[in-house]
Amino acid sequence: MIPLFLVGLSHKTAPLEVREKAVIDPALRLPALLGEVRPLVALSTCNRTELYFTGNRVKRAVTFLKGLGVGERHLYVREGLEALRHLYRVAAGLDSLVVGEGQILGQVREALFRARGLRSTDALLEKAFLTAVAFGKRARSETLIGQGAVSVAYAAVDLAQAVYGDLTGLSVAVIGAGGMAQLLLVHLRARGVGRAYVVNRSRERAEELARRHGGEARLLSELPQVLKEADIVVASSGGGLLLGPKDIPRRERPLFLIDIALPRNIHPEVGRLPYAYLYNLDDLQAVVQENLRRREEEARRVEGLLEAQVGDFLEWYAGHRVREAIRRLREEVLLEVQRELPAADPLTLHKEAGRRAHPRILELKRRALWPLA
């Protein structure tokens, strides 16, 4: 068996209040953990804490996490190939709360770099994490596992980009100052929008959100003027209907409106205006559900790639286990060839030695690999 072990918990096995207890602080908890378990790579995010290590120190890892207040029922243990497969699934986004999300790949890479900085890796952990990162990239380049909006906020921004082609420099008005409004501003800013208005009943909350995202605060009473300047309007305010067809100024350029409020902020008749594109929460949720369905289909393709990646790792590990034997074999074969061909030049000697050693090296690897598979 490959001497790779994993002890962890995730959103699948533990609620948020338990996951919060298990966060591995790099400055305090990680050095203490390394005093108990080493070599080690610790992957700690908002949705998981996973300890990957070589050598059977499972009891120590479990004891450490239990000492943080984690119940043993929330933990899972993986060994050998199952630990490796789990790491590959994590890096590819297959084990994420949102299947295919891309942030986890960077977090896997950061976990390895942090462990390197603390000199807490070994050859096996290095190879496992490097191949996991490579597999995560491959999964996203060879399949559609990471494509398509899977949140309402992201779907809204995707639809806006579909209308305009490019959001760079466009003006956006966000009606409301809650969590959804903040998330929308984050996504819109990432796509390069220019002027951003935060329109709200409370000036204080509007100014707070506007300041955080480089926008301008406006009261609801100023909405008619804002509508003349905005290219994109996102409504996420409580309180019901705010805009009807008569409230929308006539204009030459298109106006993209997204109503994700319940009850709705924008009257459905607004969507009949020739220059207005109106989408509501049902429209966006339909897009999200379809994209989630597609990601689940792509996940099956990624699983197929995963087994091939595991096979490549096993081949490397077989060679890693017998590399000293391979080195001795090559030296012995070279001496054998030198005795048989004393007049041959060095290049000829090494070519012939390589030809003779090759099938014997493959046999060494085969013998090393067989008990692992």
Tab-separated table of C-alpha atoms in Angstrom:
chain	number	residue	atom	x	y	z
A	1	MET	CA	0.000	0.000	0.000
A	2	ILE	CA	1.137	3.544	-0.668
A	3	PRO	CA	1.968	5.014	2.773
A	4	LEU	CA	-0.264	8.070	2.252
A	5	PHE	CA	-2.886	8.896	4.890
A	6	LEU	CA	-5.659	11.453	5.236
A	7	VAL	CA	-7.687	12.537	8.261
A	8	GLY	CA	-10.217	15.295	7.690
A	9	LEU	CA	-13.678	16.801	7.815
A	10	SER	CA	-15.665	18.807	5.280
A	11	HIS	CA	-19.038	20.356	4.523
A	12	LYS	CA	-20.238	16.813	3.828
A	13	THR	CA	-19.509	15.552	7.346
A	14	ALA	CA	-19.553	18.576	9.650
A	15	PRO	CA	-21.689	21.710	10.100
A	16	LEU	CA	-20.163	25.188	9.930
A	17	GLU	CA	-19.806	25.568	13.698
A	18	VAL	CA	-17.658	22.413	13.788
A	19	ARG	CA	-15.605	23.357	10.712
A	20	GLU	CA	-14.817	26.710	12.317
A	21	LYS	CA	-13.218	24.936	15.275
A	22	ALA	CA	-10.963	22.890	12.988
A	23	VAL	CA	-9.385	25.754	11.008
A	24	ILE	CA	-5.598	25.285	11.039
A	25	ASP	CA	-4.022	28.679	11.721
A	26	PRO	CA	-0.605	28.746	9.932
A	27	ALA	CA	0.980	30.806	12.710
A	28	LEU	CA	-0.225	28.925	15.792
A	29	ARG	CA	-1.970	25.631	15.170
A	30	LEU	CA	0.117	24.404	12.247
A	31	PRO	CA	3.450	24.417	14.130
A	32	ALA	CA	1.761	22.596	17.028
A	33	LEU	CA	0.299	20.049	14.617
A	34	LEU	CA	3.698	19.468	13.021
A	35	GLY	CA	4.991	18.562	16.448
A	36	GLU	CA	2.602	15.609	16.353
A	37	VAL	CA	2.356	14.684	12.672
A	38	ARG	CA	5.189	15.051	10.167
A	39	PRO	CA	5.729	14.898	7.159
A	40	LEU	CA	2.413	16.704	6.621
A	41	VAL	CA	0.481	18.955	4.255
A	42	ALA	CA	-2.552	20.629	5.868
A	43	LEU	CA	-5.378	21.843	3.624
A	44	SER	CA	-7.640	24.186	5.594
A	45	THR	CA	-10.464	26.185	3.961
A	46	CYS	CA	-13.925	27.375	4.971
A	47	ASN	CA	-15.401	24.080	3.751
A	48	ARG	CA	-12.753	21.556	4.829
A	49	THR	CA	-9.783	20.768	7.020
A	50	GLU	CA	-7.735	17.837	5.728
A	51	LEU	CA	-4.425	16.518	6.995
A	52	TYR	CA	-2.348	14.549	4.478
A	53	PHE	CA	0.695	12.743	5.816
A	54	THR	CA	3.003	9.782	5.263
A	55	GLY	CA	3.628	7.160	7.899
A	56	ASN	CA	0.741	5.824	9.950
A	57	ARG	CA	0.089	8.647	12.418
A	58	VAL	CA	-3.682	8.471	12.109
A	59	LYS	CA	-4.278	8.301	15.881
A	60	ARG	CA	-2.175	11.432	16.436
A	61	ALA	CA	-4.029	13.348	13.712
A	62	VAL	CA	-7.426	12.288	15.053
A	63	THR	CA	-6.410	13.215	18.596
A	64	PHE	CA	-5.228	16.659	17.466
A	65	LEU	CA	-8.520	17.451	15.693
A	66	LYS	CA	-10.566	16.116	18.593
A	67	GLY	CA	-8.554	18.447	20.822
A	68	LEU	CA	-9.892	21.363	18.768
A	69	GLY	CA	-13.438	20.331	19.611
A	70	VAL	CA	-14.195	18.138	16.591
A	71	GLY	CA	-16.272	15.035	17.276
A	72	GLU	CA	-14.898	11.786	15.877
A	73	ARG	CA	-18.192	11.231	14.026
A	74	HIS	CA	-17.361	14.273	11.869
A	75	LEU	CA	-14.003	12.855	10.740
A	76	TYR	CA	-13.098	10.591	7.851
A	77	VAL	CA	-9.931	8.581	7.356
A	78	ARG	CA	-8.487	7.512	4.000
A	79	GLU	CA	-5.427	5.370	3.341
A	80	GLY	CA	-3.292	4.585	0.322
A	81	LEU	CA	-4.961	4.956	-3.052
A	82	GLU	CA	-8.219	6.151	-1.491
A	83	ALA	CA	-6.379	9.077	0.116
A	84	LEU	CA	-4.777	9.867	-3.248
A	85	ARG	CA	-8.076	9.640	-5.144
A	86	HIS	CA	-9.714	11.922	-2.584
A	87	LEU	CA	-6.975	14.532	-3.021
A	88	TYR	CA	-7.411	14.411	-6.812
A	89	ARG	CA	-11.189	14.827	-6.464
A	90	VAL	CA	-10.702	17.796	-4.164
A	91	ALA	CA	-8.281	19.510	-6.559
A	92	ALA	CA	-10.638	18.950	-9.504
A	93	GLY	CA	-13.582	20.457	-7.615
A	94	LEU	CA	-15.516	17.167	-7.507
A	95	ASP	CA	-15.761	17.253	-3.712
A	96	SER	CA	-16.635	20.961	-3.447
A	97	LEU	CA	-19.882	22.425	-2.149
A	98	VAL	CA	-20.330	23.828	-5.676
A	99	VAL	CA	-19.052	21.125	-8.044
A	100	GLY	CA	-16.296	22.404	-10.297
A	101	GLU	CA	-15.525	25.634	-8.430
A	102	GLY	CA	-12.016	26.854	-9.178
A	103	GLN	CA	-10.852	28.401	-5.897
A	104	ILE	CA	-9.967	25.058	-4.308
A	105	LEU	CA	-7.203	24.406	-6.857
A	106	GLY	CA	-5.286	27.459	-5.682
A	107	GLN	CA	-5.853	26.437	-2.071
A	108	VAL	CA	-4.352	22.985	-2.732
A	109	ARG	CA	-1.310	24.644	-4.299
A	110	GLU	CA	-0.966	27.074	-1.381
A	111	ALA	CA	-1.124	24.200	1.119
A	112	LEU	CA	1.844	22.544	-0.598
A	113	PHE	CA	3.846	25.790	-0.748
A	114	ARG	CA	3.180	26.437	2.951
A	115	ALA	CA	4.348	22.928	3.834
A	116	ARG	CA	7.497	23.443	1.768
A	117	GLY	CA	8.206	26.643	3.661
A	118	LEU	CA	8.018	24.686	6.917
A	119	ARG	CA	10.083	21.815	5.478
A	120	SER	CA	7.275	19.396	6.309
A	121	THR	CA	6.947	17.528	3.007
A	122	ASP	CA	8.655	14.466	1.609
A	123	ALA	CA	8.965	13.007	-1.895
A	124	LEU	CA	5.613	11.197	-1.700
A	125	LEU	CA	3.620	14.220	-0.490
A	126	GLU	CA	5.337	16.457	-3.041
A	127	LYS	CA	4.424	14.117	-5.874
A	128	ALA	CA	0.866	13.616	-4.636
A	129	PHE	CA	0.157	17.353	-4.406
A	130	LEU	CA	1.990	18.323	-7.598
A	131	THR	CA	0.059	15.722	-9.583
A	132	ALA	CA	-3.180	16.805	-7.865
A	133	VAL	CA	-2.624	20.397	-9.011
A	134	ALA	CA	-1.795	19.193	-12.519
A	135	PHE	CA	-4.911	17.004	-12.524
A	136	GLY	CA	-7.088	19.891	-11.343
A	137	LYS	CA	-5.832	21.997	-14.253
A	138	ARG	CA	-6.355	19.123	-16.678
A	139	ALA	CA	-9.917	18.534	-15.458
A	140	ARG	CA	-10.787	22.153	-16.152
A	141	SER	CA	-9.057	22.277	-19.549
A	142	GLU	CA	-10.290	18.945	-20.942
A	143	THR	CA	-13.857	19.055	-19.580
A	144	LEU	CA	-16.518	21.678	-18.867
A	145	ILE	CA	-16.523	20.946	-15.114
A	146	GLY	CA	-15.802	24.588	-14.224
A	147	GLN	CA	-17.957	26.341	-16.811
A	148	GLY	CA	-21.350	27.966	-16.417
A	149	ALA	CA	-22.708	30.174	-13.639
A	150	VAL	CA	-23.831	28.239	-10.576
A	151	SER	CA	-24.925	31.134	-8.363
A	152	VAL	CA	-27.725	33.620	-8.971
A	153	ALA	CA	-25.339	36.577	-8.699
A	154	TYR	CA	-22.847	35.097	-11.155
A	155	ALA	CA	-25.637	34.084	-13.555
A	156	ALA	CA	-26.920	37.663	-13.526
A	157	VAL	CA	-23.512	39.018	-14.484
A	158	ASP	CA	-23.117	36.352	-17.184
A	159	LEU	CA	-26.447	37.398	-18.719
A	160	ALA	CA	-25.426	41.047	-18.673
A	161	GLN	CA	-22.230	40.167	-20.503
A	162	ALA	CA	-24.246	38.161	-23.047
A	163	VAL	CA	-26.289	41.306	-23.818
A	164	TYR	CA	-23.382	43.760	-24.028
A	165	GLY	CA	-20.510	41.516	-25.039
A	166	ASP	CA	-18.150	43.530	-22.849
A	167	LEU	CA	-19.014	45.214	-19.550
A	168	THR	CA	-15.877	47.366	-19.419
A	169	GLY	CA	-16.698	50.977	-18.621
A	170	LEU	CA	-20.476	50.487	-18.361
A	171	SER	CA	-22.456	52.102	-15.541
A	172	VAL	CA	-24.327	49.896	-13.070
A	173	ALA	CA	-27.003	50.695	-10.499
A	174	VAL	CA	-27.596	48.256	-7.653
A	175	ILE	CA	-30.881	48.806	-5.822
A	176	GLY	CA	-30.560	47.554	-2.260
A	177	ALA	CA	-27.566	47.190	0.056
A	178	GLY	CA	-27.823	43.616	1.355
A	179	GLY	CA	-25.610	40.572	0.889
A	180	MET	CA	-26.796	39.871	-2.671
A	181	ALA	CA	-26.102	43.482	-3.707
A	182	GLN	CA	-22.568	43.173	-2.353
A	183	LEU	CA	-21.961	39.899	-4.191
A	184	LEU	CA	-23.218	41.394	-7.437
A	185	LEU	CA	-20.894	44.378	-7.095
A	186	VAL	CA	-17.938	42.050	-6.563
A	187	HIS	CA	-18.718	40.126	-9.780
A	188	LEU	CA	-19.499	43.271	-11.781
A	189	ARG	CA	-16.287	44.987	-10.688
A	190	ALA	CA	-14.364	41.875	-11.689
A	191	ARG	CA	-15.802	42.228	-15.218
A	192	GLY	CA	-14.594	45.829	-15.466
A	193	VAL	CA	-17.729	47.940	-15.023
A	194	GLY	CA	-17.106	51.651	-14.608
A	195	ARG	CA	-19.394	53.852	-12.544
A	196	ALA	CA	-21.359	52.027	-9.844
A	197	TYR	CA	-24.361	53.429	-7.980
A	198	VAL	CA	-25.707	51.930	-4.769
A	199	VAL	CA	-29.348	52.979	-4.392
A	200	ASN	CA	-31.023	52.401	-1.048
A	201	ARG	CA	-33.621	53.795	1.345
A	202	SER	CA	-30.952	54.232	4.005
A	203	ARG	CA	-28.148	56.567	2.962
A	204	GLU	CA	-25.871	55.172	5.670
A	205	ARG	CA	-26.026	51.588	4.349
A	206	ALA	CA	-25.724	52.806	0.747
A	207	GLU	CA	-22.607	54.810	1.594
A	208	GLU	CA	-21.044	51.878	3.449
A	209	LEU	CA	-21.466	49.495	0.501
A	210	ALA	CA	-20.472	52.149	-2.049
A	211	ARG	CA	-17.301	52.962	-0.117
A	212	ARG	CA	-16.350	49.269	0.036
A	213	HIS	CA	-16.658	48.817	-3.732
A	214	GLY	CA	-15.661	52.217	-5.068
A	215	GLY	CA	-19.211	53.288	-5.916
A	216	GLU	CA	-21.528	56.250	-5.323
A	217	ALA	CA	-24.399	56.218	-2.822
A	218	ARG	CA	-27.874	57.373	-3.887
A	219	LEU	CA	-31.272	57.434	-2.171
A	220	LEU	CA	-34.344	55.818	-3.740
A	221	SER	CA	-35.699	59.307	-4.405
A	222	GLU	CA	-32.748	59.827	-6.778
A	223	LEU	CA	-33.493	56.659	-8.774
A	224	PRO	CA	-35.084	58.451	-11.790
A	225	GLN	CA	-31.826	60.327	-12.434
A	226	VAL	CA	-29.720	57.199	-11.901
A	227	LEU	CA	-31.818	55.305	-14.493
A	228	LYS	CA	-30.866	57.889	-17.117
A	229	GLU	CA	-27.187	57.146	-16.608
A	230	ALA	CA	-27.118	53.397	-15.887
A	231	ASP	CA	-26.562	50.632	-18.453
A	232	ILE	CA	-27.253	47.812	-15.983
A	233	VAL	CA	-29.795	47.848	-13.150
A	234	VAL	CA	-29.867	45.124	-10.512
A	235	ALA	CA	-32.793	45.206	-8.077
A	236	SER	CA	-32.414	43.322	-4.796
A	237	SER	CA	-34.306	45.516	-2.354
A	238	GLY	CA	-37.036	44.512	0.071
A	239	GLY	CA	-40.327	46.356	0.028
A	240	GLY	CA	-41.924	45.255	-3.221
A	241	LEU	CA	-42.556	47.080	-6.496
A	242	LEU	CA	-40.309	50.061	-7.228
A	243	LEU	CA	-40.251	50.362	-11.027
A	244	GLY	CA	-42.922	50.146	-13.706
A	245	PRO	CA	-42.819	50.889	-17.454
A	246	LYS	CA	-43.501	54.579	-16.897
A	247	ASP	CA	-40.468	54.882	-14.606
A	248	ILE	CA	-38.008	53.805	-17.284
A	249	PRO	CA	-36.728	56.762	-19.376
A	250	ARG	CA	-36.688	56.427	-23.167
A	251	ARG	CA	-33.186	55.808	-24.476
A	252	GLU	CA	-31.151	54.848	-27.527
A	253	ARG	CA	-28.847	52.275	-25.918
A	254	PRO	CA	-30.118	49.064	-24.269
A	255	LEU	CA	-30.943	48.885	-20.565
A	256	PHE	CA	-30.309	45.558	-18.860
A	257	LEU	CA	-32.452	44.954	-15.751
A	258	ILE	CA	-32.131	42.062	-13.300
A	259	ASP	CA	-34.804	41.646	-10.644
A	260	ILE	CA	-33.734	39.188	-7.959
A	261	ALA	CA	-35.943	40.633	-5.200
A	262	LEU	CA	-38.824	38.822	-3.517
A	263	PRO	CA	-41.372	40.285	-3.854
A	264	ARG	CA	-40.277	41.685	-7.210
A	265	ASN	CA	-38.996	45.262	-7.519
A	266	ILE	CA	-39.601	45.611	-11.274
A	267	HIS	CA	-42.966	45.166	-12.994
A	268	PRO	CA	-42.896	42.422	-15.675
A	269	GLU	CA	-44.266	44.893	-18.278
A	270	VAL	CA	-40.895	46.664	-18.216
A	271	GLY	CA	-39.547	43.732	-20.226
A	272	ARG	CA	-41.853	44.674	-23.117
A	273	LEU	CA	-40.068	47.986	-23.697
A	274	PRO	CA	-38.027	47.798	-26.942
A	275	TYR	CA	-34.806	48.949	-25.277
A	276	ALA	CA	-35.144	46.959	-22.021
A	277	TYR	CA	-33.904	43.435	-21.231
A	278	LEU	CA	-35.537	42.196	-18.009
A	279	TYR	CA	-34.701	38.967	-16.198
A	280	ASN	CA	-36.194	37.817	-12.896
A	281	LEU	CA	-35.197	35.302	-10.228
A	282	ASP	CA	-36.905	32.376	-11.982
A	283	ASP	CA	-34.945	33.077	-15.184
A	284	LEU	CA	-31.648	33.084	-13.313
A	285	GLN	CA	-32.421	30.002	-11.234
A	286	ALA	CA	-33.261	28.093	-14.411
A	287	VAL	CA	-29.824	29.000	-15.790
A	288	VAL	CA	-28.143	27.944	-12.528
A	289	GLN	CA	-29.950	24.578	-12.412
A	290	GLU	CA	-29.087	23.806	-16.027
A	291	ASN	CA	-25.428	24.641	-15.449
A	292	LEU	CA	-25.345	22.486	-12.311
A	293	ARG	CA	-26.825	19.589	-14.286
A	294	ARG	CA	-24.135	20.000	-16.964
A	295	ARG	CA	-21.403	20.090	-14.337
A	296	GLU	CA	-22.660	16.838	-12.862
A	297	GLU	CA	-22.401	15.260	-16.318
A	298	GLU	CA	-18.862	16.605	-16.732
A	299	ALA	CA	-17.978	15.250	-13.286
A	300	ARG	CA	-18.360	11.742	-14.668
A	301	ARG	CA	-15.835	12.562	-17.394
A	302	VAL	CA	-13.412	13.863	-14.772
A	303	GLU	CA	-13.767	10.610	-12.811
A	304	GLY	CA	-12.611	8.744	-15.926
A	305	LEU	CA	-9.535	10.976	-16.210
A	306	LEU	CA	-8.868	10.474	-12.513
A	307	GLU	CA	-8.218	6.741	-12.795
A	308	ALA	CA	-5.676	7.333	-15.544
A	309	GLN	CA	-3.939	9.889	-13.302
A	310	VAL	CA	-3.853	7.379	-10.450
A	311	GLY	CA	-2.255	4.866	-12.816
A	312	ASP	CA	0.461	7.382	-13.732
A	313	PHE	CA	1.135	8.013	-10.053
A	314	LEU	CA	1.450	4.296	-9.350
A	315	GLU	CA	3.976	3.942	-12.145
A	316	TRP	CA	6.020	6.790	-10.671
A	317	TYR	CA	5.781	5.312	-7.186
A	318	ALA	CA	6.889	1.910	-8.375
A	319	GLY	CA	9.977	3.516	-9.881
A	320	HIS	CA	10.487	5.596	-6.739
A	321	ARG	CA	10.481	2.450	-4.567
A	322	VAL	CA	13.075	0.649	-6.694
A	323	ARG	CA	15.224	3.557	-7.866
A	324	GLU	CA	18.219	2.378	-5.820
A	325	ALA	CA	17.833	-1.107	-7.282
A	326	ILE	CA	17.597	0.419	-10.762
A	327	ARG	CA	20.777	2.432	-10.173
A	328	ARG	CA	22.679	-0.714	-9.134
A	329	LEU	CA	21.264	-2.650	-12.085
A	330	ARG	CA	22.439	0.000	-14.552
A	331	GLU	CA	25.935	-0.037	-13.044
A	332	GLU	CA	26.097	-3.849	-13.222
A	333	VAL	CA	24.897	-3.959	-16.841
A	334	LEU	CA	27.387	-1.245	-17.863
A	335	LEU	CA	30.255	-3.266	-16.313
A	336	GLU	CA	28.988	-6.363	-18.110
A	337	VAL	CA	28.992	-4.559	-21.483
A	338	GLN	CA	32.448	-3.083	-20.845
A	339	ARG	CA	33.822	-6.596	-20.269
A	340	GLU	CA	32.233	-7.900	-23.453
A	341	LEU	CA	33.119	-4.876	-25.629
A	342	PRO	CA	36.454	-3.555	-24.322
A	343	ALA	CA	37.189	-1.625	-27.545
A	344	ALA	CA	33.820	0.140	-27.799
A	345	ASP	CA	33.564	3.923	-27.380
A	346	PRO	CA	31.629	5.339	-24.358
A	347	LEU	CA	28.515	6.252	-26.384
A	348	THR	CA	28.213	2.725	-27.773
A	349	LEU	CA	28.752	1.225	-24.324
A	350	HIS	CA	25.979	3.312	-22.736
A	351	LYS	CA	23.529	2.669	-25.581
A	352	GLU	CA	24.061	-1.084	-25.363
A	353	ALA	CA	23.851	-1.023	-21.567
A	354	GLY	CA	20.587	0.928	-21.770
A	355	ARG	CA	19.129	-1.530	-24.286
A	356	ARG	CA	19.961	-4.511	-22.084
A	357	ALA	CA	18.855	-2.875	-18.825
A	358	HIS	CA	15.500	-1.633	-20.124
A	359	PRO	CA	13.464	-4.883	-19.945
A	360	ARG	CA	14.980	-5.722	-16.545
A	361	ILE	CA	14.071	-2.255	-15.209
A	362	LEU	CA	10.491	-2.718	-16.435
A	363	GLU	CA	10.349	-6.028	-14.593
A	364	LEU	CA	11.610	-4.396	-11.397
A	365	LYS	CA	8.911	-1.739	-11.686
A	366	ARG	CA	6.250	-4.331	-12.473
A	367	ARG	CA	7.134	-6.296	-9.335
A	368	ALA	CA	7.109	-3.100	-7.284
A	369	LEU	CA	3.772	-1.990	-8.717
A	370	TRP	CA	1.839	-5.246	-8.476
A	371	PRO	CA	1.119	-5.232	-4.706
A	372	LEU	CA	0.036	-1.547	-4.894
A	373	ALA	CA	-2.627	-1.968	-7.566
